[in-house]
């Protein structure tokens, strides 16, 4: 590995707060990151792409994106399918080598593993670990719902830190892989990409993760808008559509990453959206030259616009109105002719409140849910300001708009909190709904309106994000096994509940909330204490969850309640049933001892009844632990069966002991009702 690549690798480890050095596993994380982070995929999650760990079918990284959104697990797939929308699916497979060679045998083995991901469950395949198997079932689910897929792409990355020199053997290998993938009849040939990459690619991709949105285009017909305070420049522009696409598409022809972050509407698709269908009809008609007259136009806001050699360069920009038009144009490039144009409004300003007003004004033509205006609300600005000034503990950065911290070297990726991550961790820690936080982000928005309230004390959001940061660092540094990653929002809830167990939660807008939050923060900032809380949370999960590979388990409210019940009471649902059964039957076994406790009644066989009582007690671990083996041993050794007074003393001792245990059990059963009543 050359010195520049080694430096970039070191920077990546620092940015992700990975402290266990330049291991092979960490290099795989690095390559997964540089291959995927520059794609137009929102909510990208690095850890869940990493599948290499033995029995990995020759694959180190797998990522699934649907409609430009990263898909985390089977729950996300099900939530998306429930919406009945048309799907644009992208599948990424990555194989990383720390050696510098490009061996055809290794490339073929990697491809064989990829092909296995599309084979039916009953067919012979390579052995798959649980992480690969999880991705396999997600892909199979998509294939089984192929009728909803409008377009599906498959990209294979084979990456080493060497220098790639193509030869006939490698070309032949790539061609065989291409033919094998085509033979599946899942992908069109132009939707299959087999990329064998070297150190130059790694360097370039890492550098691209630091680049702000920037586009260069020709601008010939414009009208300058008169001066307005705090607006650096503003123009009404007539652009050829081909020139406009230079602004919004990257070198690969894909829409640039993050340019719609301020646009309140996601792409609605074509088949189920009449307006977008009309746009396509126009593009394919003989009247396509009238496109600019029939379209409402585009609004772009940016931070800077410069001119050099007759071309303009806009930087740090967003398309705030025109998401639908842009997506339709990008999917129908072949229908665009030189005489087609579109009107564009370009506004250059440094003021976020002006940008916010533009977003609201340009998106009021149709009804928009308030949650969709999330990133532009005043509270979001307040939250960003709080993060920037709160330096008492670990510094985090609230990113309302994707890419806004790319030019800040101190804002390393793992310390950046976007609105989606903020909603999920806040919902887990403060609203106690990790089962919803674990679902597709749209579900969290649809089902809850208790996030980002205007009077909320912002320290709550920082607190939840900081806890999420520490949990993520534990996974990133392999302190926690990856099988627990799907439970991360539950882990956050369990840690918070362990710390706040005996403290009453203040009102969300009260000053007391600050000290309430800082109490938790101080605990989790202590590494030793935090590790103990993590261990306690994992122990809860181990006790409660029977099958950790169940892909749907984290979506159930019953899991949350069972975990909280175990945390507070120390019982699982099975334990609760066993205790209730014990309480139901124990009185019958105590009747003889209650009678003997009065006068030592000689009608009863003391030892025989004691054996029965001991048997039903030993069948319940909790009861036997509270009673203790020594309790029965003492009675057996000191009981005088024929001595009425001796029988009375020990019968009374048994009744008192069991009354105490049953009262403790009854109190806990009563306490358990607040957990099981929500199921």
PDB file of C-alpha atoms in Angstrom, residues 91 93 107-108 110-111 114-115 153-159 164 166 170-182 187-197 201:
ATOM      1  CA  UNK A  91     -27.449  -3.895  -5.910  1.00  0.00           C
ATOM      2  CA  UNK A  93     -21.326  -6.302  -4.295  1.00  0.00           C
ATOM      3  CA  UNK A 107     -12.343 -12.583  -9.343  1.00  0.00           C
ATOM      4  CA  UNK A 108     -14.268 -15.633 -10.552  1.00  0.00           C
ATOM      5  CA  UNK A 110     -16.194 -13.484  -6.048  1.00  0.00           C
ATOM      6  CA  UNK A 111     -18.552 -13.577  -9.039  1.00  0.00           C
ATOM      7  CA  UNK A 114     -22.651 -12.933  -6.311  1.00  0.00           C
ATOM      8  CA  UNK A 115     -24.459 -15.337  -8.649  1.00  0.00           C
ATOM      9  CA  UNK A 153     -28.969  -2.598 -11.654  1.00  0.00           C
ATOM     10  CA  UNK A 154     -26.119  -4.757 -10.444  1.00  0.00           C
ATOM     11  CA  UNK A 155     -22.599  -3.447  -9.759  1.00  0.00           C
ATOM     12  CA  UNK A 156     -19.614  -5.605  -8.809  1.00  0.00           C
ATOM     13  CA  UNK A 157     -16.484  -3.982  -7.348  1.00  0.00           C
ATOM     14  CA  UNK A 158     -13.269  -6.001  -7.122  1.00  0.00           C
ATOM     15  CA  UNK A 159     -10.731  -3.690  -5.474  1.00  0.00           C
ATOM     16  CA  UNK A 164      -4.432  -2.592 -12.543  1.00  0.00           C
ATOM     17  CA  UNK A 166      -5.938  -5.147 -18.084  1.00  0.00           C
ATOM     18  CA  UNK A 170      -9.074 -10.635 -17.063  1.00  0.00           C
ATOM     19  CA  UNK A 171     -11.167  -9.465 -20.029  1.00  0.00           C
ATOM     20  CA  UNK A 172     -12.223 -13.054 -20.645  1.00  0.00           C
ATOM     21  CA  UNK A 173     -13.103 -13.479 -16.957  1.00  0.00           C
ATOM     22  CA  UNK A 174     -15.193 -10.312 -16.977  1.00  0.00           C
ATOM     23  CA  UNK A 175     -17.003 -11.469 -20.105  1.00  0.00           C
ATOM     24  CA  UNK A 176     -17.846 -14.832 -18.507  1.00  0.00           C
ATOM     25  CA  UNK A 177     -19.204 -13.059 -15.449  1.00  0.00           C
ATOM     26  CA  UNK A 178     -21.266 -10.736 -17.643  1.00  0.00           C
ATOM     27  CA  UNK A 179     -22.768 -13.659 -19.560  1.00  0.00           C
ATOM     28  CA  UNK A 180     -23.563 -15.493 -16.339  1.00  0.00           C
ATOM     29  CA  UNK A 181     -25.373 -12.479 -14.893  1.00  0.00           C
ATOM     30  CA  UNK A 182     -27.259 -11.904 -18.156  1.00  0.00           C
ATOM     31  CA  UNK A 187     -30.768  -7.541 -15.515  1.00  0.00           C
ATOM     32  CA  UNK A 188     -30.446  -5.768 -18.835  1.00  0.00           C
ATOM     33  CA  UNK A 189     -26.852  -5.856 -20.076  1.00  0.00           C
ATOM     34  CA  UNK A 190     -26.452  -2.088 -19.733  1.00  0.00           C
ATOM     35  CA  UNK A 191     -27.518  -2.394 -16.079  1.00  0.00           C
ATOM     36  CA  UNK A 192     -24.647  -4.731 -15.199  1.00  0.00           C
ATOM     37  CA  UNK A 193     -21.318  -3.186 -14.229  1.00  0.00           C
ATOM     38  CA  UNK A 194     -18.203  -5.223 -13.400  1.00  0.00           C
ATOM     39  CA  UNK A 195     -15.523  -2.914 -12.040  1.00  0.00           C
ATOM     40  CA  UNK A 196     -12.011  -4.127 -11.325  1.00  0.00           C
ATOM     41  CA  UNK A 197     -10.316  -1.241  -9.557  1.00  0.00           C
ATOM     42  CA  UNK A 201      -9.735   4.401  -7.916  1.00  0.00           C
TER      43      UNK A 201
END
